C-alpha positions as a Markdown table, in Angstrom:
| # | Residue | x | y | z |
|---|---|---|---|---|
| 1 | Unk | 2.0 | 56.6 | 2.8 |
| 2 | Unk | 0.2 | 59.8 | 3.6 |
| 3 | Unk | -0.1 | 62.5 | 0.9 |
| 4 | Unk | -1.0 | 66.0 | 1.9 |
| 5 | Unk | -0.5 | 69.5 | 0.9 |
| 6 | Unk | 0.8 | 71.7 | 3.6 |
| 7 | Unk | -0.7 | 75.2 | 3.5 |
| 8 | Unk | 1.1 | 76.4 | 6.6 |
| 9 | Unk | 4.5 | 76.4 | 5.0 |
| 10 | Unk | 5.3 | 79.0 | 2.3 |
| 11 | Unk | 6.6 | 77.3 | -0.8 |
| 12 | Unk | 8.3 | 79.3 | -3.4 |
| 13 | Unk | 9.7 | 79.4 | -6.9 |
| 14 | Unk | 13.0 | 78.6 | -5.2 |
| 15 | Unk | 11.9 | 75.0 | -4.8 |
| 16 | Unk | 12.0 | 74.6 | -8.6 |
| 17 | Unk | 13.6 | 77.6 | -10.4 |
| 18 | Unk | 12.5 | 76.3 | -13.8 |
| 19 | Unk | 8.8 | 76.0 | -12.7 |
| 20 | Unk | 7.7 | 79.2 | -14.3 |
| 21 | Unk | 8.6 | 81.7 | -17.0 |
| 22 | Unk | 9.6 | 85.2 | -16.1 |
| 23 | Unk | 7.0 | 88.0 | -16.8 |
| 24 | Unk | 8.0 | 91.3 | -18.4 |
| 25 | Unk | 9.2 | 93.0 | -15.1 |
| 26 | Unk | 11.1 | 89.9 | -14.0 |
| 27 | Unk | 12.6 | 89.6 | -17.5 |
| 28 | Unk | 13.9 | 93.2 | -17.4 |
| 29 | Unk | 15.7 | 92.5 | -14.1 |
| 30 | Unk | 17.0 | 89.2 | -15.4 |
| 31 | Unk | 18.3 | 90.8 | -18.6 |
| 32 | Unk | 20.0 | 93.5 | -16.6 |
| 33 | Unk | 21.6 | 91.0 | -14.2 |
| 34 | Unk | 22.7 | 88.7 | -17.0 |
| 35 | Unk | 24.1 | 91.6 | -19.1 |
| 36 | Unk | 25.9 | 93.0 | -16.1 |
| 37 | Unk | 27.6 | 89.7 | -15.5 |
| 38 | Unk | 28.2 | 88.8 | -19.1 |
| 39 | Unk | 28.0 | 91.8 | -21.4 |
| 40 | Unk | 28.8 | 89.6 | -24.4 |
| 41 | Unk | 26.3 | 87.0 | -25.4 |
| 42 | Unk | 27.9 | 84.6 | -27.8 |
| 43 | Unk | 24.6 | 83.0 | -28.7 |
| 44 | Unk | 23.1 | 86.3 | -29.7 |
| 45 | Unk | 26.4 | 87.5 | -31.2 |
| 46 | Unk | 26.3 | 90.9 | -29.7 |
| 47 | Unk | 27.4 | 93.0 | -26.8 |
| 48 | Unk | 24.9 | 94.6 | -24.4 |
| 49 | Unk | 24.7 | 97.2 | -21.7 |
| 50 | Unk | 22.8 | 96.6 | -18.5 |
| 51 | Unk | 22.3 | 100.4 | -18.4 |
| 52 | Unk | 20.4 | 100.3 | -21.7 |
| 53 | Unk | 18.2 | 97.5 | -20.4 |
| 54 | Unk | 17.2 | 99.4 | -17.3 |
| 55 | Unk | 17.0 | 102.8 | -19.1 |
| 56 | Unk | 14.6 | 101.4 | -21.7 |
| 57 | Unk | 12.4 | 100.1 | -18.8 |
| 58 | Unk | 12.2 | 103.6 | -17.4 |
| 59 | Unk | 14.7 | 103.2 | -14.5 |
| 60 | Unk | 16.0 | 106.4 | -13.0 |
| 61 | Unk | 19.7 | 107.2 | -12.8 |
| 62 | Unk | 19.6 | 106.5 | -9.0 |
| 63 | Unk | 17.9 | 103.1 | -9.7 |
| 64 | Unk | 20.8 | 102.2 | -12.1 |
| 65 | Unk | 23.3 | 103.2 | -9.4 |
| 66 | Unk | 21.5 | 101.0 | -6.8 |
| 67 | Unk | 21.5 | 98.1 | -9.3 |
| 68 | Unk | 25.3 | 98.5 | -10.0 |
| 69 | Unk | 26.0 | 98.6 | -6.3 |
| 70 | Unk | 23.9 | 95.6 | -5.7 |
| 71 | Unk | 25.7 | 93.6 | -8.4 |
| 72 | Unk | 29.1 | 94.6 | -7.0 |
| 73 | Unk | 28.1 | 93.5 | -3.5 |
| 74 | Unk | 26.7 | 90.2 | -4.7 |
| 75 | Unk | 29.8 | 89.4 | -6.7 |
| 76 | Unk | 32.1 | 90.2 | -3.8 |
| 77 | Unk | 30.1 | 88.9 | -0.9 |
| 78 | Unk | 28.4 | 85.7 | -2.1 |
| 79 | Unk | 29.7 | 82.3 | -0.8 |
| 80 | Unk | 30.2 | 81.2 | -4.3 |
| 81 | Unk | 30.1 | 82.5 | -7.9 |
| 82 | Unk | 26.6 | 83.7 | -8.8 |
| 83 | Unk | 24.5 | 81.0 | -10.5 |
| 84 | Unk | 23.0 | 82.8 | -13.5 |
| 85 | Unk | 22.2 | 82.0 | -17.1 |
| 86 | Unk | 23.1 | 83.6 | -20.4 |
| 87 | Unk | 20.8 | 86.4 | -21.7 |
| 88 | Unk | 19.4 | 84.0 | -24.3 |
| 89 | Unk | 18.3 | 81.4 | -21.8 |
| 90 | Unk | 14.6 | 81.1 | -20.9 |
| 91 | Unk | 15.0 | 79.3 | -17.6 |
| 92 | Unk | 15.9 | 80.7 | -14.2 |
| 93 | Unk | 19.0 | 79.9 | -12.2 |
| 94 | Unk | 18.6 | 79.5 | -8.4 |
| 95 | Unk | 20.4 | 82.7 | -7.6 |
| 96 | Unk | 18.3 | 84.6 | -10.2 |
| 97 | Unk | 15.1 | 83.2 | -8.6 |
| 98 | Unk | 16.4 | 84.2 | -5.1 |
| 99 | Unk | 17.1 | 87.7 | -6.2 |
| 100 | Unk | 13.8 | 88.1 | -7.9 |
| 101 | Unk | 12.0 | 86.7 | -4.9 |
| 102 | Unk | 14.0 | 89.0 | -2.5 |
| 103 | Unk | 13.0 | 92.1 | -4.6 |
| 104 | Unk | 9.4 | 91.0 | -4.7 |
| 105 | Unk | 9.3 | 90.5 | -0.9 |
| 106 | Unk | 10.8 | 93.9 | -0.3 |
| 107 | Unk | 8.4 | 95.6 | -2.7 |
| 108 | Unk | 5.7 | 94.2 | -0.4 |
| 109 | Unk | 7.4 | 95.3 | 2.7 |
| 110 | Unk | 8.1 | 91.8 | 3.8 |
| 111 | Unk | 11.7 | 92.4 | 5.1 |
| 112 | Unk | 11.8 | 89.4 | 7.4 |
| 113 | Unk | 11.1 | 87.0 | 4.6 |
| 114 | Unk | 13.7 | 88.7 | 2.4 |
| 115 | Unk | 16.3 | 88.5 | 5.2 |
| 116 | Unk | 15.7 | 84.7 | 5.4 |
| 117 | Unk | 16.4 | 84.4 | 1.7 |
| 118 | Unk | 19.5 | 86.4 | 1.9 |
| 119 | Unk | 20.7 | 84.5 | 4.9 |
| 120 | Unk | 20.6 | 81.3 | 2.9 |
| 121 | Unk | 22.6 | 82.9 | 0.1 |
| 122 | Unk | 25.1 | 85.3 | 1.7 |
| 123 | Unk | 27.4 | 85.5 | 4.7 |
| 124 | Unk | 25.7 | 87.0 | 7.7 |
| 125 | Unk | 28.1 | 89.9 | 7.7 |
| 126 | Unk | 26.9 | 90.9 | 4.2 |
| 127 | Unk | 23.1 | 90.6 | 4.7 |
| 128 | Unk | 22.4 | 94.0 | 6.2 |
| 129 | Unk | 24.3 | 95.9 | 3.5 |
| 130 | Unk | 22.9 | 93.9 | 0.7 |
| 131 | Unk | 19.4 | 94.2 | 2.1 |
| 132 | Unk | 19.6 | 98.0 | 2.1 |
| 133 | Unk | 20.7 | 98.1 | -1.5 |
| 134 | Unk | 18.2 | 95.6 | -2.7 |
| 135 | Unk | 15.5 | 97.6 | -0.9 |
| 136 | Unk | 16.6 | 100.8 | -2.7 |
| 137 | Unk | 16.6 | 98.9 | -6.0 |
| 138 | Unk | 13.2 | 97.4 | -5.4 |
| 139 | Unk | 11.7 | 100.9 | -4.7 |
| 140 | Unk | 13.4 | 102.2 | -7.9 |
| 141 | Unk | 11.8 | 99.3 | -9.8 |
| 142 | Unk | 8.4 | 100.3 | -8.4 |
| 143 | Unk | 9.0 | 103.9 | -9.4 |
| 144 | Unk | 9.6 | 102.7 | -12.9 |
| 145 | Unk | 6.4 | 100.7 | -12.9 |
| 146 | Unk | 8.1 | 97.3 | -12.6 |
| 147 | Unk | 6.4 | 95.1 | -10.0 |
| 148 | Unk | 8.1 | 91.8 | -9.3 |
| 149 | Unk | 5.6 | 89.1 | -8.3 |
| 150 | Unk | 6.0 | 87.0 | -5.2 |
| 151 | Unk | 6.0 | 83.6 | -6.8 |
| 152 | Unk | 4.7 | 80.7 | -4.8 |
| 153 | Unk | 3.4 | 77.2 | -5.6 |
| 154 | Unk | 1.9 | 74.4 | -3.6 |
| 155 | Unk | 4.1 | 71.3 | -3.2 |
| 156 | Unk | 2.7 | 68.0 | -2.1 |
| 157 | Unk | 4.9 | 66.3 | 0.5 |
| 158 | Unk | 4.9 | 62.6 | 1.2 |
| 159 | Unk | 5.8 | 61.1 | 4.6 |
């Protein structure tokens, strides 16, 4: 057996969605996504509004429009139902990690890497439209002072 760490391959949070806890900016996006998809949280016993989540974080009206458009596109275009958690969950679902990573990449003007992520998640015909909307939302997040981190970690492979 040969153990080594490959530094030439980019490893990401997507390898293990529960590997890390969300920071404040990521948690804001997660809360908005989870509230958009499930406005009622049975565990918390209350209703919620994704608009309130984003507004409290300083998001502009345009940013909230981009977010709503993004969520509508994702719900309609994804190969399958979106994998998300309840608002009270602390771990990340794979689709949540993919969305956060896509936003982070676009905030750093790494469009090619973001396209690769979207290609693994969405039909080819939807990628261009979703990419534009995610880019607008990513910029609106930056304008609100919410920077999403590109999460990566080293993975040791055995062969």
